[in-house]
Amino acid sequence: MRTTSGPLGRILSPDDVRELDPNELVPLCAQLRSTLVEYGKRHGGHIGSNLAVVELTVALHRVFDSPRDAIIFDVSHQSYVHKMLTGRAPAFIQSDRYDSVTGFTNPEESEHDLFALGHTGTSISLACGMAKARDMRHLTDGAGSGNVIAIIGDGALSSGVALEGLSDAAEQGGNLIVIVNDNEMSIDRNHGGLYTGLARLRESGGHGQPNIFTALGMDYRYVEHGNDVSDLVTALTDVKDIDHPIVVHIHTTKGLGLDEEDARHGVLEGRHEFNHWQNPFSAEGRPMGSRKAFGSLAMSQLERRFASEPGLIVISPATARSNGITPEFRARAGSHYVDTAISEDHAAAFAAGIARGGGTPVLVTSATFFQRAYDQLVEELALNGLPSTLLVFSTGISGTDHTHSGSLDVAMFSTIPGMTYLVPSSSADFLDMLDWSTRARAHGTVAIRVPGERVLAKERGLSADAFGADAPTMTAPPLPAHESGSAHEPTERNPYTTYRITKRGHGVALIGLGDMLPVVERAATLVEKSSEGRVNPTIIDPRQASTVDCATLSRIATDHHLILTVEDGQLDGGWGEHVAAGIDSSPDDGHARPHVVCLGADKEIANRVPLAELERRYGLTADALAARVMRELEANRPSPTRSGTTCEK
């Protein structure tokens, strides 16, 4: 179904791109670019990276035959144009269809999307695998055919897996085309010696030496005018059906085509980090979310210590601004701040080296990106018992796409031996934990779960479910009393092993982990009200998810016959199961064992399901928790005899 006039209105599949008159390619690119600019203003998204590859994507579908020819976008946040050319243009043109597709490639949407992708650096490895399978099929039955094309940005090349893929591609041989989209930017500016080499190639028209690609054994071709569709069609036609691996290095401009209205909002074309992710203009002026709010608090506290602590170093693998690490902070921090580029595994090992050298590393990124460094978290950090701090952002269930889900954070960090996972339920606790972990050195690696939107809403004076409401931006509370560091001597042990009882009741105990504590508090109020005061729940803030405070649980078990654990992460392998097991293994003291109900997320990776809907699905709203308490009280009345403990979902 056609949704617009002009060349784009006639594009329902890549076949239509190949049928266009050559003179229509430039107008098609202009129409795609204007569509992206308008989409960014009204909906938001990864606009800058997509504007850089308009001509490249048109040329790809002009020259190659998708899906027979495999086109693999690295990280895939530059796949909007690809989606428009493969039958999904209405999702970028019609406002009522804006959320009908994801912002990343997704095989559930189209046969032209080969992988669900959202983490960077993997396209070359994926291409190696597809090319290998193609060549093996050809050897056995002659069926193997088709080009394999990987598109990767210059910022993604710093990812270790990208370099591993390049090294293997050269030895593997056969048809494999790697297109390096070089717009001289990562999320913000590129960091690392690799980019000196790329600059030399750009400045020399592709002739500079040393050339990292030829050094790895790859053939190489440079295209200076990477936003000229004719030049790209020529270059790609020349390498189509090539019989050996080749890198096609194209020079593009990120955010090309952003207009004056965008500029007034600070979204500029070229080397500007503010064009990586664009919020819709209707959303401008809203208060900052939890990531930036708590991140900026943390950076403010650490910055006060830089002058007196030369070894205090903040490390960010490329995602600085989204976690509250502003350009202004980076400038003031100087050598106290290191952007390792998109290389989370290196960042974790780098932190271990700083700690071993007597420094104090603070490694900052999202839960979903820490997954990429799991081996280094275990081997280099935890195994060596090095005093390091990890700030874990974007944790728990969320309404994001499935490639960026943080719901596995507790299951991951809480089960690594020698690592402490602290879970603050307020900004004051967050800063206190950060201060302890970066001053005391008698601990190993400490990960701190950065509070989320529920805690932020509570501190803004809103209800725990008022996410994103129009309210003043959170301001920093007074720093902890031990700001001077006198309370945290180097030999001090972890002060957060004991659960904190914030309200003492009887009969029923509600234990809310971190961001779920405000929800638990609201649920307790509802229970008291609905029971007319007959039920007075105890509220417990566990403060950490690494160990079970058996002493506190044993005391609670003596006069509580129902305990609910509530977490906003995956229940299977999560924190609630550890609590239930701790209660079940407690010594027999003659009291009836309490009934335990564990609440959390299902074992699924939800894809762009609104957070409110997920909370209803998992029974994690205050109303649902209160109703669950009343049902469990009715079904599990106190028994005078000792009963077995179960962890029910």
XYZ file of C-alpha atoms in Angstrom:
649
model
C 0.000 0.000 0.000
C 1.406 3.355 -0.994
C 1.705 5.902 1.805
C 3.324 8.900 0.101
C 4.050 10.426 -3.292
C 7.424 10.648 -4.992
C 9.865 7.755 -5.499
C 9.418 6.491 -1.950
C 5.715 5.993 -2.594
C 6.595 3.388 -5.231
C 8.978 1.421 -3.024
C 7.286 -1.630 -1.523
C 10.327 -3.924 -1.651
C 13.995 -3.837 -2.725
C 12.881 -4.999 -6.177
C 11.316 -1.563 -6.638
C 14.623 0.148 -5.816
C 16.321 -1.809 -8.606
C 13.519 -0.874 -11.018
C 13.936 2.879 -10.501
C 15.385 5.022 -13.246
C 18.956 6.020 -12.260
C 17.861 9.667 -12.250
C 15.394 8.873 -9.455
C 18.003 7.734 -6.946
C 18.998 11.223 -5.817
C 15.338 12.334 -5.350
C 14.684 9.090 -3.448
C 17.598 9.832 -1.114
C 16.321 13.377 -0.572
C 12.851 12.078 0.257
C 14.211 9.469 2.660
C 16.332 12.124 4.361
C 13.408 14.541 4.812
C 11.265 11.678 6.145
C 13.930 10.834 8.723
C 14.278 14.451 9.829
C 10.523 14.791 10.324
C 10.336 11.410 12.077
C 13.071 12.476 14.486
C 11.213 15.645 15.434
C 7.918 13.891 16.024
C 8.989 10.486 17.337
C 12.704 10.527 18.109
C 15.280 7.807 17.683
C 18.748 7.117 16.283
C 18.391 9.792 13.635
C 22.005 10.925 13.151
C 23.381 7.492 12.271
C 20.522 6.824 9.838
C 20.973 10.157 8.061
C 24.609 9.196 7.458
C 23.701 6.002 5.578
C 20.775 7.119 3.411
C 22.765 6.854 0.180
C 24.591 3.728 1.314
C 21.334 1.905 2.049
C 19.799 2.908 -1.277
C 22.963 1.736 -3.054
C 22.941 -1.563 -1.169
C 19.413 -2.364 -2.271
C 20.114 -1.070 -5.773
C 23.108 -3.374 -6.267
C 22.374 -6.411 -4.141
C 19.395 -8.757 -3.973
C 18.188 -9.016 -0.370
C 17.634 -11.499 1.252
C 19.459 -13.743 -1.240
C 22.381 -11.422 -0.644
C 22.737 -11.184 3.131
C 22.878 -7.596 4.437
C 23.863 -7.411 8.107
C 23.763 -4.095 9.952
C 26.072 -3.833 12.957
C 24.127 -2.846 16.135
C 21.388 -2.014 13.565
C 20.399 1.374 14.940
C 21.177 2.668 11.428
C 18.560 0.396 9.795
C 15.630 2.853 9.501
C 16.246 3.499 5.791
C 16.635 -0.234 5.205
C 13.241 -0.739 6.826
C 11.656 1.939 4.650
C 12.998 0.236 1.524
C 11.789 -3.211 2.605
C 8.083 -2.486 2.936
C 7.942 -0.682 6.274
C 7.880 2.956 5.193
C 4.472 3.640 6.826
C 6.101 3.154 10.243
C 8.209 6.252 9.574
C 5.625 8.330 7.732
C 2.269 7.793 9.464
C 2.216 8.932 13.097
C -0.289 6.221 14.060
C 2.192 3.610 12.798
C 5.336 5.015 14.425
C 5.655 2.235 16.985
C 4.679 -0.607 14.664
C 8.344 -1.528 14.093
C 11.353 -1.616 16.383
C 14.350 0.678 16.115
C 16.604 -2.283 15.336
C 16.561 -5.097 12.805
C 14.091 -7.811 13.743
C 13.510 -11.085 11.835
C 9.934 -11.157 13.143
C 9.214 -8.074 11.033
C 10.793 -8.970 7.719
C 12.768 -11.588 5.840
C 15.225 -8.797 5.050
C 16.201 -8.527 8.754
C 18.514 -11.440 9.402
C 19.196 -10.907 13.105
C 17.740 -9.127 16.126
C 20.618 -6.839 17.031
C 21.262 -4.077 19.527
C 24.820 -4.585 20.750
C 27.677 -3.383 18.625
C 30.690 -4.966 16.966
C 29.175 -8.296 15.921
C 28.240 -7.846 12.241
C 31.576 -9.067 10.861
C 31.487 -12.231 12.960
C 27.887 -12.860 11.929
C 28.880 -12.331 8.296
C 31.772 -14.774 8.666
C 29.342 -17.389 9.923
C 26.831 -16.850 7.123
C 29.585 -16.914 4.502
C 31.005 -20.125 5.959
C 27.586 -21.806 5.883
C 27.067 -20.623 2.281
C 30.419 -21.985 1.167
C 29.880 -25.332 2.905
C 26.484 -25.738 1.229
C 28.113 -25.022 -2.103
C 30.730 -27.738 -1.481
C 28.105 -30.366 -0.661
C 25.180 -29.622 -2.972
C 26.102 -26.604 -5.061
C 23.337 -24.543 -3.412
C 25.557 -21.972 -1.770
C 25.361 -18.585 -3.458
C 24.873 -14.926 -2.730
C 26.969 -12.089 -1.360
C 27.422 -11.537 2.360
C 27.701 -7.881 3.381
C 28.453 -6.542 6.871
C 27.934 -2.835 7.568
C 29.825 -1.525 10.589
C 30.415 2.016 11.868
C 33.836 3.392 12.707
C 32.853 3.696 16.361
C 32.056 -0.020 16.510
C 35.506 -1.003 15.231
C 36.953 -0.434 18.714
C 34.854 -3.337 19.957
C 37.104 -6.353 20.444
C 34.735 -8.720 18.678
C 34.882 -6.527 15.549
C 38.666 -6.868 15.357
C 38.375 -10.601 16.022
C 35.906 -10.837 13.142
C 38.187 -8.935 10.763
C 41.116 -11.178 11.625
C 39.092 -14.325 10.995
C 37.456 -12.991 7.816
C 40.810 -12.557 6.101
C 41.837 -16.143 6.766
C 38.422 -17.596 5.960
C 38.489 -16.279 2.402
C 35.626 -16.344 -0.054
C 33.062 -13.671 -0.794
C 32.631 -11.353 2.199
C 32.174 -7.580 1.919
C 32.745 -5.404 4.992
C 31.510 -1.836 4.612
C 33.033 0.524 7.161
C 30.793 3.571 7.538
C 33.258 6.199 8.779
C 31.433 9.328 9.954
C 34.231 10.166 12.425
C 31.939 9.572 15.402
C 30.930 6.963 17.899
C 28.178 7.857 20.377
C 30.406 10.827 21.070
C 33.870 11.334 19.558
C 36.033 8.293 18.897
C 38.799 7.310 21.302
C 41.844 5.137 20.696
C 44.803 4.725 18.385
C 42.693 2.890 15.828
C 41.146 6.203 14.832
C 44.466 7.838 14.075
C 44.841 5.216 11.373
C 41.351 5.847 10.009
C 42.053 9.592 9.875
C 45.272 8.913 7.951
C 43.333 6.867 5.410
C 40.729 9.601 4.991
C 43.361 12.310 4.582
C 45.256 10.313 1.970
C 42.281 9.170 -0.060
C 42.719 5.623 1.188
C 46.450 5.344 0.449
C 47.934 6.076 3.879
C 50.059 3.566 5.727
C 49.890 1.637 7.896
C 46.464 0.401 6.854
C 44.908 -1.712 9.607
C 42.666 -3.551 7.165
C 45.368 -4.640 4.740
C 47.611 -5.408 7.712
C 45.001 -7.933 8.820
C 44.998 -9.501 5.366
C 41.893 -7.848 3.880
C 41.572 -6.278 0.446
C 40.648 -2.590 0.690
C 38.842 0.144 -1.232
C 38.150 3.728 -0.161
C 35.154 5.877 -1.159
C 35.597 9.519 -0.192
C 32.091 10.670 -1.099
C 30.094 8.259 1.038
C 26.961 10.385 0.697
C 27.033 10.318 -3.099
C 24.671 7.571 -4.216
C 26.223 7.301 -7.699
C 29.737 6.789 -6.316
C 28.415 4.158 -3.931
C 26.491 2.277 -6.614
C 29.676 2.167 -8.690
C 31.830 0.979 -5.782
C 29.379 -1.707 -4.676
C 28.863 -2.912 -8.244
C 32.622 -3.321 -8.555
C 32.848 -5.544 -5.461
C 29.646 -7.516 -6.003
C 30.347 -11.255 -6.318
C 33.983 -10.722 -5.333
C 35.792 -13.989 -4.567
C 37.696 -12.808 -1.487
C 37.086 -10.649 1.611
C 37.266 -6.893 1.102
C 36.760 -3.769 3.204
C 34.941 -0.885 1.506
C 35.741 2.173 3.615
C 33.265 5.006 2.997
C 33.449 8.532 4.414
C 30.039 9.897 5.458
C 28.565 12.724 7.530
C 26.549 11.813 10.606
C 23.237 13.649 10.839
C 23.473 14.925 7.270
C 20.332 16.943 6.487
C 19.312 18.079 9.957
C 17.690 21.490 9.589
C 17.556 24.814 11.419
C 14.768 23.676 13.733
C 16.945 20.751 14.812
C 19.849 23.145 15.331
C 17.753 25.303 17.660
C 17.300 22.191 19.818
C 21.037 21.474 19.778
C 20.781 18.588 17.295
C 23.423 19.308 14.652
C 24.841 17.407 11.715
C 28.450 16.291 11.804
C 30.581 15.420 14.816
C 28.101 16.204 17.578
C 27.142 13.639 20.217
C 23.660 15.168 20.543
C 22.665 13.698 17.187
C 23.248 10.114 18.317
C 19.860 9.851 19.993
C 17.182 12.449 19.345
C 14.204 12.969 21.623
C 10.994 14.134 19.972
C 10.655 17.879 20.303
C 7.363 17.413 22.168
C 9.367 15.707 24.924
C 11.875 18.521 25.327
C 11.767 20.246 28.686
C 10.673 17.197 30.662
C 12.672 16.453 33.800
C 15.669 14.177 33.342
C 15.133 10.471 33.909
C 16.785 8.344 36.554
C 19.887 7.486 34.520
C 20.973 11.081 34.051
C 19.681 12.256 37.429
C 21.515 9.673 39.538
C 24.498 9.590 37.197
C 25.026 13.328 37.552
C 24.716 12.992 41.339
C 27.421 10.350 41.373
C 29.743 12.357 39.153
C 29.241 15.450 41.302
C 30.249 13.554 44.427
C 33.302 11.974 42.806
C 34.451 15.230 41.218
C 34.906 16.844 44.633
C 37.631 14.313 45.364
C 39.669 14.499 42.163
C 42.081 17.160 43.400
C 43.114 15.110 46.439
C 42.850 11.592 44.930
C 44.921 11.249 41.761
C 44.018 7.568 41.386
C 40.226 8.109 41.328
C 39.232 7.397 37.719
C 35.795 7.223 36.072
C 35.616 4.826 33.112
C 32.846 4.833 30.506
C 32.705 2.520 27.477
C 31.215 5.155 25.144
C 27.755 5.672 26.716
C 28.690 8.691 28.807
C 25.971 11.282 28.249
C 23.058 8.879 28.681
C 24.346 8.055 32.168
C 24.701 11.640 33.361
C 28.363 12.064 32.451
C 28.031 15.423 30.747
C 30.544 17.013 28.352
C 31.151 19.679 31.001
C 32.018 17.060 33.633
C 34.368 15.299 31.227
C 36.196 18.535 30.491
C 36.646 19.323 34.174
C 37.634 15.736 35.053
C 40.521 15.670 32.592
C 42.626 12.545 33.149
C 40.248 11.411 35.907
C 37.848 10.383 33.114
C 38.567 7.745 30.457
C 36.308 6.794 27.555
C 37.477 3.370 26.397
C 35.162 3.532 23.361
C 32.814 0.622 22.727
C 34.910 -2.033 24.454
C 33.242 -3.146 27.666
C 35.485 -6.169 28.123
C 38.595 -4.000 27.863
C 37.019 -1.444 30.218
C 36.514 -4.079 32.928
C 40.053 -5.428 32.598
C 41.350 -1.829 32.496
C 39.536 -1.181 35.789
C 41.203 -4.254 37.285
C 44.592 -2.913 36.233
C 43.904 0.466 37.819
C 42.863 -1.202 41.072
C 45.951 -3.436 41.103
C 48.063 -0.346 40.532
C 46.619 1.301 43.638
C 44.014 3.446 41.918
C 40.260 3.643 42.455
C 38.321 2.774 39.293
C 34.606 3.518 38.858
C 33.272 1.728 35.771
C 29.974 3.089 34.485
C 27.579 1.528 31.944
C 24.192 -0.140 31.535
C 23.317 -3.616 32.758
C 22.789 -4.858 29.217
C 26.309 -3.730 28.244
C 27.944 -5.201 31.339
C 26.788 -8.544 29.928
C 29.431 -8.087 27.242
C 32.160 -8.045 29.884
C 30.978 -11.001 31.964
C 34.224 -12.946 31.631
C 36.313 -9.975 32.766
C 33.926 -9.305 35.659
C 34.565 -12.840 36.884
C 38.202 -13.417 35.963
C 39.993 -10.079 36.144
C 37.914 -8.365 38.831
C 36.159 -10.851 41.137
C 38.748 -13.626 40.975
C 41.501 -11.185 41.890
C 39.501 -9.549 44.679
C 40.332 -6.074 43.420
C 38.674 -3.050 45.091
C 36.698 -1.616 42.198
C 33.281 0.004 41.807
C 30.768 -0.681 39.044
C 27.773 1.620 38.571
C 25.054 -0.416 36.874
C 22.457 1.671 35.020
C 19.158 0.768 33.307
C 18.475 -2.252 35.463
C 15.335 -4.302 35.926
C 12.272 -4.551 33.743
C 11.615 -1.668 31.396
C 9.658 -0.728 28.320
C 12.743 -0.784 26.113
C 13.489 -3.044 23.169
C 14.539 -6.610 23.869
C 18.182 -5.974 22.958
C 18.583 -3.507 25.841
C 16.679 -5.257 28.613
C 18.234 -4.987 32.083
C 16.082 -7.642 33.742
C 18.994 -10.073 34.187
C 21.159 -7.755 36.280
C 20.451 -9.278 39.695
C 20.821 -12.836 38.429
C 24.177 -11.849 36.917
C 25.834 -9.648 39.528
C 24.510 -11.310 42.673
C 25.862 -14.750 41.767
C 29.488 -13.869 40.965
C 31.688 -15.098 43.840
C 33.666 -12.342 45.504
C 31.455 -9.574 44.142
C 29.055 -7.468 46.209
C 25.873 -6.186 44.584
C 24.470 -3.231 46.497
C 20.905 -2.105 45.792
C 20.111 1.363 47.180
C 16.520 2.534 47.545
C 17.246 6.274 47.776
C 19.714 8.833 46.475
C 21.202 9.198 49.952
C 21.877 5.453 50.156
C 23.231 5.483 46.626
C 25.764 8.197 47.436
C 26.634 6.585 50.758
C 27.317 3.246 49.061
C 29.390 4.935 46.359
C 31.409 6.757 48.998
C 32.100 3.557 50.932
C 32.990 1.470 47.900
C 35.453 4.069 46.586
C 37.144 4.756 49.944
C 37.454 1.430 51.746
C 39.815 -1.044 50.087
C 39.206 -4.161 52.150
C 36.498 -5.325 49.767
C 36.620 -6.850 46.325
C 34.562 -5.584 43.427
C 31.413 -3.716 44.428
C 28.630 -3.245 41.906
C 25.961 -0.676 42.746
C 22.542 -0.868 41.128
C 21.740 2.723 40.202
C 18.186 3.560 41.397
C 15.473 3.774 38.767
C 12.328 5.702 37.986
C 10.301 4.614 41.030
C 12.882 5.903 43.476
C 13.251 9.054 41.412
C 9.474 9.590 41.417
C 9.368 9.147 45.207
C 12.129 11.710 45.692
C 10.265 14.113 43.455
C 7.304 13.767 45.806
C 5.278 11.697 43.353
C 3.668 8.296 43.635
C 5.889 5.326 42.881
C 4.178 4.748 39.531
C 4.418 8.366 38.292
C 7.201 7.734 35.803
C 8.187 10.678 33.646
C 5.609 13.009 35.158
C 6.111 16.720 34.713
C 7.932 17.647 37.891
C 11.021 19.616 38.851
C 14.332 17.908 38.222
C 15.704 16.117 41.259
C 18.307 18.070 43.178
C 21.161 16.520 45.094
C 20.507 15.815 48.786
C 23.197 16.641 51.331
C 26.171 14.346 50.997
C 26.556 11.616 53.621
C 28.044 12.581 56.954
C 31.217 10.637 56.180
C 32.072 12.762 53.121
C 35.504 13.332 54.616
C 36.147 9.604 54.513
C 36.807 9.299 58.243
C 34.061 6.704 58.679
C 35.489 4.359 56.074
C 38.917 3.167 57.079
C 40.747 0.841 54.688
C 40.080 -2.170 56.923
C 36.340 -1.603 57.279
C 34.136 -4.468 56.161
C 30.905 -4.200 54.207
C 28.398 -2.191 56.311
C 25.467 -3.242 54.115
C 25.180 -6.947 54.892
C 22.261 -6.397 57.286
C 18.763 -5.834 55.961
C 17.117 -2.633 57.159
C 13.659 -2.818 58.705
C 12.041 0.489 57.793
C 8.694 -0.280 59.448
C 8.059 -2.925 62.123
C 4.723 -4.659 61.978
C 3.650 -8.241 62.504
C 2.264 -11.228 60.644
C 3.227 -10.114 57.148
C 6.632 -8.920 55.901
C 7.125 -7.182 52.564
C 10.724 -7.083 51.311
C 11.196 -4.691 48.398
C 14.493 -4.762 46.554
C 15.783 -1.340 45.581
C 13.457 0.332 43.140
C 10.536 -1.797 44.335
C 10.677 -0.443 47.893
C 8.438 2.575 47.106
C 5.904 0.182 45.554
C 6.042 -2.079 48.603
C 5.536 0.914 50.897
C 2.453 1.957 48.965
C 1.140 -1.620 48.988
C 1.570 -1.815 52.774
C -0.511 1.331 53.175
C -3.245 -0.160 50.993
C -3.216 -3.399 53.011
C -3.590 -1.522 56.276
C -6.438 0.503 54.853
C -8.315 -2.425 53.293
C -7.963 -4.518 56.465
C -8.996 -1.573 58.645
C -5.745 -1.851 60.556
C -5.985 -5.577 61.310
C -2.961 -6.258 59.086
C 0.137 -4.183 59.761
C 2.902 -5.293 57.367
C 6.575 -5.075 58.223
C 8.624 -3.384 55.470
C 12.214 -4.438 54.833
C 14.832 -2.770 52.658
C 17.500 -5.443 51.944
C 20.015 -2.902 50.508
C 21.964 -5.639 48.711
C 21.364 -8.783 46.676
C 24.637 -10.661 47.176
C 23.988 -12.453 50.465
C 20.992 -13.426 52.546
C 20.710 -11.803 55.982
C 19.701 -14.989 57.750
C 19.799 -13.355 61.201
C 17.169 -10.758 60.306
C 15.052 -13.319 58.460
C 15.189 -15.668 61.447
C 13.931 -12.921 63.744
C 11.150 -12.054 61.311
C 10.162 -15.704 60.991
C 9.261 -15.924 64.675
C 6.199 -13.677 64.380
C 5.532 -13.474 60.645
C 3.751 -16.274 58.841
C 3.793 -14.646 55.386
C 6.760 -13.055 53.586
C 6.657 -11.510 50.119
C 9.846 -10.691 48.233
C 9.424 -8.178 45.413
C 12.007 -7.488 42.695
C 11.828 -5.818 39.284
C 14.059 -8.356 37.586
C 13.819 -11.925 36.361
C 12.522 -14.115 39.152
C 14.215 -17.317 37.969
C 17.776 -17.121 39.258
C 17.002 -13.845 40.980
C 17.158 -12.500 44.507
C 13.823 -13.737 45.895
C 14.818 -17.357 45.410
C 17.893 -16.777 47.578
C 15.747 -15.302 50.344
C 13.322 -18.225 50.203
C 16.194 -20.703 50.330
C 17.700 -18.839 53.278
C 14.462 -19.077 55.236
C 14.042 -22.727 54.328
C 17.536 -23.560 55.583
C 17.226 -21.630 58.854
C 17.649 -23.613 62.095
C 14.575 -25.352 63.508
C 13.539 -23.203 66.465
C 10.116 -24.706 66.968
C 8.214 -21.936 65.194
C 6.077 -22.527 62.152
C 8.035 -21.755 59.029
C 6.599 -18.739 57.178
C 5.056 -19.050 53.765
C 7.170 -17.225 51.172
C 5.863 -15.691 47.964
C 8.456 -14.444 45.467
C 7.330 -11.865 42.949
C 9.277 -10.674 39.937
C 9.457 -10.821 36.169
C 8.755 -13.906 34.108
C 11.593 -15.662 32.311
C 11.192 -13.697 29.120
C 12.862 -10.841 27.305
C 10.043 -8.410 26.640
C 10.258 -6.265 23.525
C 9.002 -2.668 23.802
C 6.165 -3.582 26.145
C 5.250 -0.468 28.179
C 6.581 -0.636 31.717
C 3.141 -0.157 33.237
C 1.863 -3.130 31.243
C 4.797 -5.309 32.353
C 4.145 -4.413 35.986
C 0.512 -5.405 35.598
C 1.554 -8.625 33.871
C 3.913 -9.564 36.701
C 1.692 -8.310 39.535
C 4.207 -5.642 40.579
C 1.883 -2.663 41.033
C 0.991 -1.476 44.533
C -2.662 -2.480 44.018
C -1.700 -5.943 42.788
C 0.717 -6.468 45.684
C -1.891 -5.443 48.239
C -4.460 -7.775 46.689
C -1.914 -10.608 46.648
C -1.207 -10.106 50.344
C -4.894 -10.346 51.230
C -5.361 -13.464 49.089
C -2.328 -15.156 50.613
C -3.478 -14.324 54.136
C -6.815 -15.929 53.410
C -5.264 -19.027 51.837
C -2.395 -19.461 54.312
C -3.657 -18.894 57.782
C -1.119 -19.380 60.603
C -0.608 -22.996 61.608
C 0.527 -24.111 65.059
C 2.778 -26.726 63.493
C 5.926 -26.235 61.508
C 5.274 -26.268 57.764
C 7.482 -26.419 54.713
C 8.560 -23.236 52.991
C 7.683 -22.716 49.360
C 8.612 -19.954 46.967
C 5.555 -19.275 44.869
C 5.371 -16.987 41.880
